[in-house]
């Protein structure tokens, strides 16, 4: 393994950090601050806020044959991108970018017309449509950096982020990515430029566009950080860092100052949207510290994610919530858990690429929780060939994460007495021993999270949590 490039910092800006011209200016100021400290930023940007959702809606409309609806979404997006560039850029820079935006929307419109004519949206074409979000935002941000004297240089992420062809959730090929980054991005850094690339998107070795799954720009940042052996990875978002719970659910949420890789990965996996679950691994493998920071409040220290978290007086660091889950109860009426039965059940989920979040078993039944998705009727139909099956939607998983619950007794008593009025459907204490999770009705989420937050974060350890935010 080559030595870390201590000065190289990968800075990822999420959708809200590039949502309009003002946000892009704030982003440029943050990057300038890093350069002035002698650091070498490599910048990864998301699509402008809400653009990915709108592109997906346009693709879906085209797939249903609704050409006019698809083109009208695209027209609104074209206007928003051009307007942003116009507010941000002057002279030649604007003329050039405007031409490039128009050209890209012309080809997006052709693509949408093609999908509408066939009346079918394949995962491969879906990725192509949705890739426009990051392809456009990264060009505008690179031009803004050029104008602001930051030597912005646009890099097409599809030339660096090499993936397999699992469209919609492509798997990155790390060795090929590292080679491409060293060949294409590193020389720009060495010339004193600020490379800017879109997150979330990649391409197969044949050059076909892919995406890494929703929220995937964080993952791109980690891949770029890992591939270039960066000194740090910074995830710039719209909150002060990783908080004790989603601040949208609980206004009392506090910033967590430091958290371990293991805890952050668990939180991300169990629904804390602030980080994509795959983000942590490339950073862990190369021991690169990851920071979560607020682009609207750049002076805040954010959250530092490191290999080891200092000991904490509170058992938990944060509470994650994952909604829109379904519980499937499989009752083995006939086979009574015979040999090979569990395997047969899980193979059904595997065949439909359906990830299971939680499992609990009794002598005759298995309950699993899965993300609600459109394949569930087919999965249930297959399971019904071997058992009685019951499906219940609108469930939520609450996951309490903390390394300091390891080996402590009495914690689950406190958890369940805090939510004693709420009906708990399934319980699991993770094998990793750093999480305690349970399923409830979606409609009980707010009450449960607020009660748990009050129970465990009423007297927070100031070494770990930002208690000053309470003043
Ligand atoms: P970005 O567009 O920058 O990637 P996201 O919307 O993906 O931002 O993630 C940031 C959001 O994650 C926050 O606005 C917050 O509502 C949500 N969130 C959920 N859980 C947490 C948590 N534990 N700490 C901080 N934010 C959280
Ligand atoms: N734009 C993509 C999304 O909204 C990726 C990201 O922002 O991380 O899912
Ligand atoms: Mg995100």
Short mmCIF file of C-alpha atoms and ligand atoms in Angstrom, two decimals:
data_model
loop_
_atom_site.label_atom_id
_atom_site.label_comp_id
_atom_site.label_asym_id
_atom_site.label_seq_id
_atom_site.Cartn_x
_atom_site.Cartn_y
_atom_site.Cartn_z
CA UNK A 1 0.00 0.00 0.00
CA UNK A 2 1.41 3.41 -0.90
CA UNK A 3 1.74 6.07 1.79
CA UNK A 4 -1.17 8.37 2.56
CA UNK A 5 -1.19 11.72 0.78
CA UNK A 6 -1.72 13.66 3.98
CA UNK A 7 -2.60 16.96 2.29
CA UNK A 8 -5.13 15.49 -0.12
CA UNK A 9 -8.67 15.91 1.14
CA UNK A 10 -11.75 14.55 -0.60
CA UNK A 11 -14.64 16.97 -0.05
CA UNK A 12 -18.13 15.71 -0.92
CA UNK A 13 -20.98 18.21 -1.15
CA UNK A 14 -24.52 16.81 -0.99
CA UNK A 15 -27.58 18.05 -2.89
CA UNK A 16 -28.44 20.90 -0.53
CA UNK A 17 -24.82 22.13 -0.64
CA UNK A 18 -25.17 22.69 -4.41
CA UNK A 19 -28.91 23.40 -4.55
CA UNK A 20 -28.60 26.87 -6.14
CA UNK A 21 -26.09 29.59 -6.99
CA UNK A 22 -25.82 30.78 -3.37
CA UNK A 23 -25.10 27.26 -2.11
CA UNK A 24 -22.49 26.73 -4.83
CA UNK A 25 -20.81 30.00 -3.76
CA UNK A 26 -20.71 28.78 -0.15
CA UNK A 27 -19.18 25.54 -1.40
CA UNK A 28 -16.50 27.46 -3.30
CA UNK A 29 -15.69 29.47 -0.17
CA UNK A 30 -15.29 26.28 1.89
CA UNK A 31 -12.97 24.77 -0.73
CA UNK A 32 -10.99 28.01 -0.87
CA UNK A 33 -10.54 27.79 2.92
CA UNK A 34 -9.04 24.31 2.57
CA UNK A 35 -6.66 25.42 -0.21
CA UNK A 36 -5.55 28.38 1.87
CA UNK A 37 -4.59 25.94 4.62
CA UNK A 38 -2.26 24.24 2.13
CA UNK A 39 -4.58 21.27 1.54
CA UNK A 40 -5.28 19.71 -1.86
CA UNK A 41 -9.04 19.28 -2.28
CA UNK A 42 -10.62 16.79 -4.66
CA UNK A 43 -14.32 17.63 -4.86
CA UNK A 44 -17.25 15.22 -5.34
CA UNK A 45 -20.71 16.71 -5.81
CA UNK A 46 -24.25 15.37 -5.77
CA UNK A 47 -26.94 16.48 -8.16
CA UNK A 48 -28.62 19.75 -7.14
CA UNK A 49 -31.21 19.07 -4.39
CA UNK A 50 -34.28 17.09 -5.56
CA UNK A 51 -32.92 16.69 -9.12
CA UNK A 52 -32.39 12.93 -8.74
CA UNK A 53 -35.99 12.45 -7.60
CA UNK A 54 -37.25 14.50 -10.55
CA UNK A 55 -35.11 12.61 -13.06
CA UNK A 56 -36.43 9.33 -11.67
CA UNK A 57 -39.97 10.69 -12.01
CA UNK A 58 -39.26 11.73 -15.63
CA UNK A 59 -37.85 8.29 -16.42
CA UNK A 60 -40.83 6.55 -14.81
CA UNK A 61 -43.30 8.77 -16.70
CA UNK A 62 -41.53 8.01 -19.99
CA UNK A 63 -41.57 4.31 -19.10
CA UNK A 64 -45.38 4.52 -18.82
CA UNK A 65 -45.47 6.13 -22.25
CA UNK A 66 -46.25 9.60 -20.83
CA UNK A 67 -43.91 11.57 -23.06
CA UNK A 68 -45.34 15.04 -22.38
CA UNK A 69 -45.04 14.62 -18.61
CA UNK A 70 -41.44 13.39 -18.89
CA UNK A 71 -40.45 16.27 -21.18
CA UNK A 72 -42.11 18.84 -18.98
CA UNK A 73 -40.05 17.68 -15.96
CA UNK A 74 -36.94 17.86 -18.10
CA UNK A 75 -37.85 21.38 -19.29
CA UNK A 76 -38.17 22.58 -15.69
CA UNK A 77 -34.80 21.05 -14.83
CA UNK A 78 -33.20 22.65 -17.90
CA UNK A 79 -34.47 26.04 -16.78
CA UNK A 80 -33.22 25.56 -13.20
CA UNK A 81 -29.71 24.55 -14.29
CA UNK A 82 -29.37 27.39 -16.77
CA UNK A 83 -30.71 29.91 -14.28
CA UNK A 84 -28.20 28.73 -11.67
CA UNK A 85 -25.30 28.95 -14.12
CA UNK A 86 -26.45 32.41 -15.17
CA UNK A 87 -26.49 33.69 -11.59
CA UNK A 88 -23.07 32.19 -10.94
CA UNK A 89 -20.96 32.66 -14.04
CA UNK A 90 -19.97 35.54 -16.28
CA UNK A 91 -18.76 36.04 -19.83
CA UNK A 92 -17.16 33.17 -21.73
CA UNK A 93 -17.54 30.77 -18.80
CA UNK A 94 -21.32 31.20 -18.84
CA UNK A 95 -21.57 30.96 -22.64
CA UNK A 96 -19.60 27.72 -22.64
CA UNK A 97 -21.52 26.12 -19.77
CA UNK A 98 -24.86 27.19 -21.17
CA UNK A 99 -24.02 25.46 -24.44
CA UNK A 100 -23.00 22.33 -22.61
CA UNK A 101 -26.17 22.32 -20.45
CA UNK A 102 -28.39 22.77 -23.52
CA UNK A 103 -26.59 19.95 -25.32
CA UNK A 104 -27.04 17.59 -22.38
CA UNK A 105 -30.75 18.38 -21.99
CA UNK A 106 -31.23 17.85 -25.75
CA UNK A 107 -29.79 14.35 -25.42
CA UNK A 108 -31.78 13.72 -22.21
CA UNK A 109 -34.96 14.67 -24.09
CA UNK A 110 -34.05 12.31 -26.95
CA UNK A 111 -33.51 9.55 -24.42
CA UNK A 112 -36.89 10.24 -22.73
CA UNK A 113 -38.66 10.28 -26.11
CA UNK A 114 -37.04 6.93 -26.94
CA UNK A 115 -38.16 5.40 -23.61
CA UNK A 116 -41.71 6.75 -24.10
CA UNK A 117 -41.87 5.36 -27.65
CA UNK A 118 -40.96 1.86 -26.43
CA UNK A 119 -43.06 2.32 -23.28
CA UNK A 120 -40.53 0.45 -21.19
CA UNK A 121 -37.85 1.60 -18.78
CA UNK A 122 -34.95 -0.79 -18.26
CA UNK A 123 -32.65 -0.43 -15.24
CA UNK A 124 -29.83 0.39 -17.66
CA UNK A 125 -31.72 3.30 -19.27
CA UNK A 126 -32.90 4.43 -15.85
CA UNK A 127 -29.28 4.84 -14.76
CA UNK A 128 -28.51 6.78 -17.92
CA UNK A 129 -31.38 9.22 -17.24
CA UNK A 130 -30.57 9.73 -13.57
CA UNK A 131 -26.85 10.26 -14.27
CA UNK A 132 -27.62 13.66 -15.81
CA UNK A 133 -28.09 15.13 -12.32
CA UNK A 134 -24.48 14.68 -11.24
CA UNK A 135 -23.08 15.20 -14.75
CA UNK A 136 -24.67 18.67 -14.85
CA UNK A 137 -24.04 19.79 -11.27
CA UNK A 138 -20.35 18.82 -11.44
CA UNK A 139 -19.83 20.87 -14.63
CA UNK A 140 -21.47 23.95 -13.14
CA UNK A 141 -19.49 23.66 -9.89
CA UNK A 142 -16.20 23.14 -11.79
CA UNK A 143 -16.92 26.29 -13.82
CA UNK A 144 -17.74 28.21 -10.65
CA UNK A 145 -14.41 27.09 -9.15
CA UNK A 146 -12.60 28.18 -12.32
CA UNK A 147 -14.21 31.59 -12.04
CA UNK A 148 -13.42 31.91 -8.32
CA UNK A 149 -9.70 31.33 -8.95
CA UNK A 150 -9.73 27.81 -7.50
CA UNK A 151 -8.44 26.21 -10.70
CA UNK A 152 -11.54 24.03 -11.05
CA UNK A 153 -11.10 21.10 -13.45
CA UNK A 154 -14.06 18.92 -14.36
CA UNK A 155 -13.52 15.15 -14.33
CA UNK A 156 -16.12 12.79 -15.79
CA UNK A 157 -16.71 10.36 -12.91
CA UNK A 158 -17.60 7.66 -15.43
CA UNK A 159 -13.96 7.55 -16.50
CA UNK A 160 -12.81 6.81 -12.94
CA UNK A 161 -15.54 4.97 -11.05
CA UNK A 162 -15.44 1.57 -12.74
CA UNK A 163 -18.31 -0.72 -11.72
CA UNK A 164 -20.01 -3.98 -12.66
CA UNK A 165 -23.28 -3.84 -14.59
CA UNK A 166 -25.71 -4.22 -11.70
CA UNK A 167 -27.69 -1.14 -12.79
CA UNK A 168 -29.25 0.87 -9.99
CA UNK A 169 -26.77 -0.44 -7.42
CA UNK A 170 -23.56 -1.15 -9.27
CA UNK A 171 -20.61 -2.65 -7.43
CA UNK A 172 -17.39 -0.62 -7.72
CA UNK A 173 -14.20 -2.32 -8.88
CA UNK A 174 -11.69 -0.84 -6.48
CA UNK A 175 -8.42 -1.81 -8.17
CA UNK A 176 -9.55 -0.39 -11.54
CA UNK A 177 -10.85 2.74 -9.80
CA UNK A 178 -7.53 3.31 -8.07
CA UNK A 179 -5.65 3.00 -11.37
CA UNK A 180 -8.02 5.42 -13.12
CA UNK A 181 -7.85 7.97 -10.29
CA UNK A 182 -4.08 7.88 -10.25
CA UNK A 183 -3.96 8.33 -14.03
CA UNK A 184 -6.62 11.04 -14.33
CA UNK A 185 -7.18 12.87 -11.07
CA UNK A 186 -3.80 12.87 -9.36
CA UNK A 187 -1.99 14.74 -12.17
CA UNK A 188 -4.59 17.54 -11.87
CA UNK A 189 -3.94 17.81 -8.13
CA UNK A 190 -0.20 17.89 -8.78
CA UNK A 191 -0.73 20.77 -11.23
CA UNK A 192 -2.48 22.75 -8.46
CA UNK A 193 -5.98 22.26 -9.88
CA UNK A 194 -9.16 21.40 -7.95
CA UNK A 195 -10.71 18.35 -9.62
CA UNK A 196 -14.53 18.30 -9.46
CA UNK A 197 -16.48 15.16 -10.27
CA UNK A 198 -20.05 13.97 -9.90
CA UNK A 199 -20.76 11.43 -7.19
CA UNK A 200 -23.18 8.50 -7.48
CA UNK A 201 -22.37 7.68 -11.12
CA UNK A 202 -19.89 5.32 -12.69
CA UNK A 203 -19.52 3.15 -15.78
CA UNK A 204 -18.78 -0.44 -16.67
CA UNK A 205 -15.49 -1.31 -18.36
CA UNK A 206 -17.46 -1.07 -21.64
CA UNK A 207 -18.30 2.55 -20.77
CA UNK A 208 -21.99 2.01 -20.01
CA UNK A 209 -23.29 4.43 -17.37
CA UNK A 210 -24.21 2.98 -13.96
CA UNK A 211 -25.18 4.33 -10.53
CA UNK A 212 -24.18 3.27 -7.03
CA UNK A 213 -27.64 3.43 -5.41
CA UNK A 214 -29.48 6.30 -3.72
CA UNK A 215 -27.28 8.48 -1.56
CA UNK A 216 -24.29 7.05 -3.44
CA UNK A 217 -22.24 10.25 -3.68
CA UNK A 218 -20.92 9.59 -0.17
CA UNK A 219 -19.75 6.21 -1.45
CA UNK A 220 -17.99 7.88 -4.40
CA UNK A 221 -16.18 10.18 -1.95
CA UNK A 222 -14.97 7.19 0.04
CA UNK A 223 -13.86 5.37 -3.12
CA UNK A 224 -11.95 8.44 -4.30
CA UNK A 225 -10.44 8.92 -0.84
CA UNK A 226 -9.46 5.26 -0.67
CA UNK A 227 -8.10 5.15 -4.23
CA UNK A 228 -5.98 8.26 -3.76
CA UNK A 229 -4.93 7.40 -0.17
CA UNK A 230 -6.29 10.75 0.97
CA UNK A 231 -5.46 12.24 4.36
CA UNK A 232 -9.16 12.87 5.08
CA UNK A 233 -12.65 12.56 3.62
CA UNK A 234 -15.17 15.32 4.36
CA UNK A 235 -18.91 14.79 3.85
CA UNK A 236 -20.49 18.26 3.68
CA UNK A 237 -24.25 18.23 4.28
CA UNK A 238 -27.09 20.31 5.78
CA UNK A 239 -26.73 19.40 9.48
CA UNK A 240 -23.88 19.93 11.96
CA UNK A 241 -22.70 16.32 11.75
CA UNK A 242 -23.94 12.96 12.89
CA UNK A 243 -26.57 13.74 15.48
CA UNK A 244 -28.00 11.72 18.37
CA UNK A 245 -30.99 11.12 16.10
CA UNK A 246 -32.52 12.54 12.92
CA UNK A 247 -33.05 16.22 13.83
CA UNK A 248 -36.15 16.21 11.64
CA UNK A 249 -37.77 13.77 14.07
CA UNK A 250 -36.43 15.16 17.32
CA UNK A 251 -35.55 18.84 17.66
CA UNK A 252 -33.39 18.12 20.74
CA UNK A 253 -30.89 16.03 18.73
CA UNK A 254 -27.27 16.84 19.64
CA UNK A 255 -24.16 16.67 17.51
CA UNK A 256 -21.97 13.65 18.23
CA UNK A 257 -18.36 14.90 18.26
CA UNK A 258 -16.65 11.56 17.65
CA UNK A 259 -17.97 8.21 16.63
CA UNK A 260 -16.28 4.97 15.62
CA UNK A 261 -16.35 3.55 12.09
CA UNK A 262 -18.27 0.57 13.43
CA UNK A 263 -20.95 2.73 15.05
CA UNK A 264 -21.30 5.01 12.02
CA UNK A 265 -21.61 2.02 9.68
CA UNK A 266 -24.32 0.51 11.87
CA UNK A 267 -26.24 3.80 11.97
CA UNK A 268 -26.00 4.27 8.21
CA UNK A 269 -27.09 0.72 7.53
CA UNK A 270 -30.08 1.07 9.83
CA UNK A 271 -31.43 4.22 8.23
CA UNK A 272 -29.49 7.34 9.28
CA UNK A 273 -29.53 9.04 5.90
CA UNK A 274 -26.62 11.30 6.78
CA UNK A 275 -24.15 8.68 5.45
CA UNK A 276 -24.49 6.01 2.76
CA UNK A 277 -23.89 2.60 4.38
CA UNK A 278 -21.07 1.65 2.00
CA UNK A 279 -19.14 4.85 2.67
CA UNK A 280 -17.24 3.63 5.65
CA UNK A 281 -15.52 0.53 4.27
CA UNK A 282 -13.00 2.05 1.82
CA UNK A 283 -12.08 4.56 4.51
CA UNK A 284 -11.65 1.90 7.20
CA UNK A 285 -9.51 -0.24 4.96
CA UNK A 286 -7.03 2.60 4.59
CA UNK A 287 -7.58 4.19 8.03
CA UNK A 288 -8.69 7.50 6.55
CA UNK A 289 -10.60 9.70 9.01
CA UNK A 290 -14.03 10.76 7.79
CA UNK A 291 -15.67 14.02 8.88
CA UNK A 292 -19.34 14.98 8.54
CA UNK A 293 -19.68 18.77 8.31
CA UNK A 294 -22.32 21.44 7.70
CA UNK A 295 -21.93 23.54 4.55
CA UNK A 296 -24.34 26.13 5.98
CA UNK A 297 -22.28 26.40 9.17
CA UNK A 298 -18.71 25.71 8.09
CA UNK A 299 -17.22 26.91 11.37
CA UNK A 300 -18.87 24.05 13.29
CA UNK A 301 -16.47 21.19 14.10
CA UNK A 302 -18.80 18.47 12.78
CA UNK A 303 -18.41 14.78 13.59
CA UNK A 304 -15.15 12.91 13.30
CA UNK A 305 -15.40 9.21 12.46
CA UNK A 306 -12.33 7.28 13.53
CA UNK A 307 -11.14 3.74 14.10
CA UNK A 308 -11.55 3.98 17.87
CA UNK A 309 -14.07 6.13 19.69
CA UNK A 310 -13.13 7.38 23.16
CA UNK A 311 -15.16 5.84 25.99
CA UNK A 312 -18.50 7.50 26.55
CA UNK A 313 -20.56 7.80 29.72
CA UNK A 314 -23.82 7.24 27.83
CA UNK A 315 -24.48 3.75 26.49
CA UNK A 316 -25.73 4.95 23.09
CA UNK A 317 -24.33 7.39 20.54
CA UNK A 318 -27.34 7.69 18.28
CA UNK A 319 -30.78 6.38 17.37
CA UNK A 320 -31.46 5.51 13.71
CA UNK A 321 -34.85 5.01 12.10
CA UNK A 322 -35.63 3.05 8.99
CA UNK A 323 -39.18 3.41 7.70
CA UNK A 324 -41.31 1.74 5.01
CA UNK A 325 -40.45 -1.77 6.13
CA UNK A 326 -42.59 -4.88 5.83
CA UNK A 327 -42.66 -7.84 8.20
CA UNK A 328 -43.14 -11.23 6.59
CA UNK A 329 -44.14 -14.06 8.92
CA UNK A 330 -43.45 -17.50 7.50
CA UNK A 331 -45.21 -20.19 9.53
CA UNK A 332 -44.02 -23.69 8.78
CA UNK A 333 -47.33 -25.46 8.97
CA UNK A 334 -46.13 -28.60 7.28
CA UNK A 335 -42.37 -28.86 7.42
CA UNK A 336 -41.85 -27.85 11.05
CA UNK A 337 -38.42 -26.40 10.47
CA UNK A 338 -37.05 -29.53 8.86
CA UNK A 339 -33.48 -29.70 7.73
CA UNK A 340 -32.82 -27.29 4.84
CA UNK A 341 -36.00 -25.34 5.50
CA UNK A 342 -34.36 -22.07 6.60
CA UNK A 343 -32.08 -22.25 3.60
CA UNK A 344 -35.04 -22.67 1.26
CA UNK A 345 -36.80 -19.66 2.79
CA UNK A 346 -33.77 -17.39 2.55
CA UNK A 347 -33.06 -18.51 -1.01
CA UNK A 348 -36.39 -17.04 -2.07
CA UNK A 349 -35.34 -13.61 -0.80
CA UNK A 350 -31.93 -14.01 -2.39
CA UNK A 351 -33.39 -14.82 -5.81
CA UNK A 352 -35.22 -11.49 -5.77
CA UNK A 353 -32.18 -9.56 -4.47
CA UNK A 354 -34.24 -8.63 -1.44
CA UNK A 355 -32.09 -7.66 1.55
CA UNK A 356 -33.33 -8.72 4.96
CA UNK A 357 -32.89 -6.32 7.89
CA UNK A 358 -33.91 -8.42 10.84
CA UNK A 359 -34.79 -12.05 11.46
CA UNK A 360 -36.41 -13.76 14.41
CA UNK A 361 -37.31 -17.42 14.63
CA UNK A 362 -39.40 -19.61 16.86
CA UNK A 363 -39.99 -23.31 16.68
CA UNK A 364 -42.39 -23.11 13.77
CA UNK A 365 -42.12 -19.60 12.41
CA UNK A 366 -39.64 -17.21 10.91
CA UNK A 367 -40.25 -13.47 10.82
CA UNK A 368 -38.15 -11.31 8.54
CA UNK A 369 -38.24 -7.63 7.85
CA UNK A 370 -37.51 -6.23 4.43
CA UNK A 371 -37.65 -2.90 2.62
CA UNK A 372 -41.08 -2.63 1.07
CA UNK A 373 -40.60 -3.24 -2.61
CA UNK A 374 -42.56 -4.19 -5.66
CA UNK A 375 -41.26 -7.78 -5.71
CA UNK A 376 -42.88 -8.69 -2.37
CA UNK A 377 -46.02 -10.26 -3.93
CA UNK A 378 -43.82 -12.59 -5.99
CA UNK A 379 -41.68 -13.42 -2.96
CA UNK A 380 -44.77 -14.22 -0.89
CA UNK A 381 -46.24 -16.35 -3.68
CA UNK A 382 -43.07 -18.48 -3.71
CA UNK A 383 -42.95 -18.74 0.09
CA UNK A 384 -46.60 -19.84 0.14
CA UNK A 385 -45.54 -23.01 -1.66
CA UNK A 386 -43.79 -24.11 1.53
CA UNK A 387 -45.58 -22.35 4.39
CA UNK A 388 -48.33 -20.03 5.52
CA UNK A 389 -47.28 -16.48 4.90
CA UNK A 390 -48.47 -13.21 6.41
CA UNK A 391 -47.27 -9.81 5.26
CA UNK A 392 -47.65 -6.55 7.24
CA UNK A 393 -46.47 -3.22 5.86
CA UNK A 394 -45.97 0.28 7.33
CA UNK A 395 -43.45 -0.84 9.93
CA UNK A 396 -40.35 0.97 11.15
CA UNK A 397 -37.08 -0.21 12.63
CA UNK A 398 -35.55 1.71 15.50
CA UNK A 399 -31.88 1.00 15.97
CA UNK A 400 -29.98 2.22 19.04
CA UNK A 401 -26.23 2.23 18.43
CA UNK A 402 -23.34 2.46 20.86
CA UNK A 403 -20.12 0.55 21.49
CA UNK A 404 -20.59 1.14 25.17
CA UNK A 405 -23.56 -1.22 25.42
CA UNK A 406 -21.13 -4.13 25.05
CA UNK A 407 -21.49 -6.30 28.10
CA UNK A 408 -23.61 -3.77 30.04
CA UNK A 409 -26.65 -5.10 31.82
CA UNK A 410 -29.93 -3.33 32.42
CA UNK A 411 -29.85 -1.36 29.16
CA UNK A 412 -32.68 -3.21 27.49
CA UNK A 413 -34.81 -2.68 30.61
CA UNK A 414 -34.31 1.08 30.26
CA UNK A 415 -35.04 0.97 26.50
CA UNK A 416 -38.30 -0.92 26.79
CA UNK A 417 -39.55 0.89 29.83
CA UNK A 418 -39.02 4.22 27.99
CA UNK A 419 -41.38 2.98 25.27
CA UNK A 420 -43.66 0.82 27.39
CA UNK A 421 -46.79 2.30 25.80
CA UNK A 422 -45.69 1.36 22.32
CA UNK A 423 -46.34 -1.98 20.71
CA UNK A 424 -43.03 -3.68 19.83
CA UNK A 425 -43.26 -6.29 17.11
CA UNK A 426 -39.76 -7.81 16.87
CA UNK A 427 -36.56 -7.34 18.87
CA UNK A 428 -32.94 -8.06 18.08
CA UNK A 429 -29.62 -7.35 19.70
CA UNK A 430 -27.10 -7.38 16.87
CA UNK A 431 -24.34 -9.95 16.84
CA UNK A 432 -21.96 -7.00 16.68
CA UNK A 433 -23.17 -6.15 20.20
CA UNK A 434 -23.23 -2.48 19.35
CA UNK A 435 -26.85 -2.15 18.40
CA UNK A 436 -30.22 -2.89 19.85
CA UNK A 437 -33.04 -2.84 17.32
CA UNK A 438 -36.76 -3.33 17.32
CA UNK A 439 -39.73 -2.98 15.01
CA UNK A 440 -42.72 -0.78 15.67
CA UNK A 441 -45.59 0.71 13.70
CA UNK A 442 -44.51 3.59 11.48
CA UNK A 443 -47.10 5.79 13.16
CA UNK A 444 -45.34 5.33 16.55
CA UNK A 445 -41.89 6.47 15.33
CA UNK A 446 -41.95 10.05 16.58
CA UNK A 447 -43.20 9.18 20.04
CA UNK A 448 -40.73 6.31 20.41
CA UNK A 449 -37.71 8.30 19.26
CA UNK A 450 -38.52 11.27 21.48
CA UNK A 451 -39.05 9.04 24.54
CA UNK A 452 -35.81 7.15 23.93
CA UNK A 453 -33.91 10.37 23.28
CA UNK A 454 -35.19 11.84 26.55
CA UNK A 455 -34.21 8.68 28.43
CA UNK A 456 -30.67 8.34 27.08
CA UNK A 457 -29.55 11.86 26.16
CA UNK A 458 -30.95 13.92 29.04
CA UNK A 459 -27.54 14.12 30.69
CA UNK A 460 -25.09 13.85 27.78
CA UNK A 461 -21.35 13.28 28.21
CA UNK A 462 -19.77 16.61 27.12
CA UNK A 463 -16.67 14.79 25.86
CA UNK A 464 -18.75 13.09 23.16
CA UNK A 465 -21.81 15.26 22.59
CA UNK A 466 -22.06 18.96 21.76
CA UNK A 467 -23.95 20.13 24.83
CA UNK A 468 -23.28 23.79 24.06
CA UNK A 469 -25.91 23.61 21.33
CA UNK A 470 -28.44 23.68 24.21
CA UNK A 471 -27.49 27.19 25.35
P1 LIG B 1 -26.97 15.15 1.49
O1 LIG B 1 -27.87 15.62 0.40
O2 LIG B 1 -26.02 16.20 1.94
O3 LIG B 1 -26.31 13.84 1.18
P2 LIG B 1 -28.90 13.77 3.12
O4 LIG B 1 -30.28 14.33 3.06
O5 LIG B 1 -28.60 12.52 2.37
O6 LIG B 1 -27.90 14.94 2.75
O7 LIG B 1 -28.49 13.52 4.65
C1 LIG B 1 -28.62 14.54 5.61
C2 LIG B 1 -29.92 14.36 6.39
O8 LIG B 1 -29.84 13.14 7.12
C3 LIG B 1 -30.15 15.40 7.46
O9 LIG B 1 -30.79 16.53 6.93
C4 LIG B 1 -31.01 14.65 8.49
O10 LIG B 1 -32.38 14.97 8.37
C5 LIG B 1 -30.84 13.18 8.13
N1 LIG B 1 -30.41 12.36 9.28
C6 LIG B 1 -30.95 11.17 9.62
N2 LIG B 1 -30.36 10.67 10.70
C7 LIG B 1 -29.41 11.55 11.08
C8 LIG B 1 -28.44 11.59 12.12
N3 LIG B 1 -28.33 10.62 13.04
N4 LIG B 1 -27.60 12.64 12.16
C9 LIG B 1 -27.68 13.64 11.25
N5 LIG B 1 -28.57 13.65 10.25
C10 LIG B 1 -29.43 12.64 10.15
N1 LIG B 2 -28.06 12.38 -6.16
C1 LIG B 2 -28.08 11.01 -5.64
C2 LIG B 2 -29.31 10.82 -4.75
O1 LIG B 2 -30.06 11.75 -4.53
C3 LIG B 2 -26.84 10.64 -4.93
C4 LIG B 2 -26.48 11.47 -3.72
O2 LIG B 2 -26.91 12.62 -3.64
O3 LIG B 2 -25.74 10.99 -2.87
O4 LIG B 2 -29.55 9.73 -4.34
MG1 LIG B 3 -26.91 11.77 1.27
#
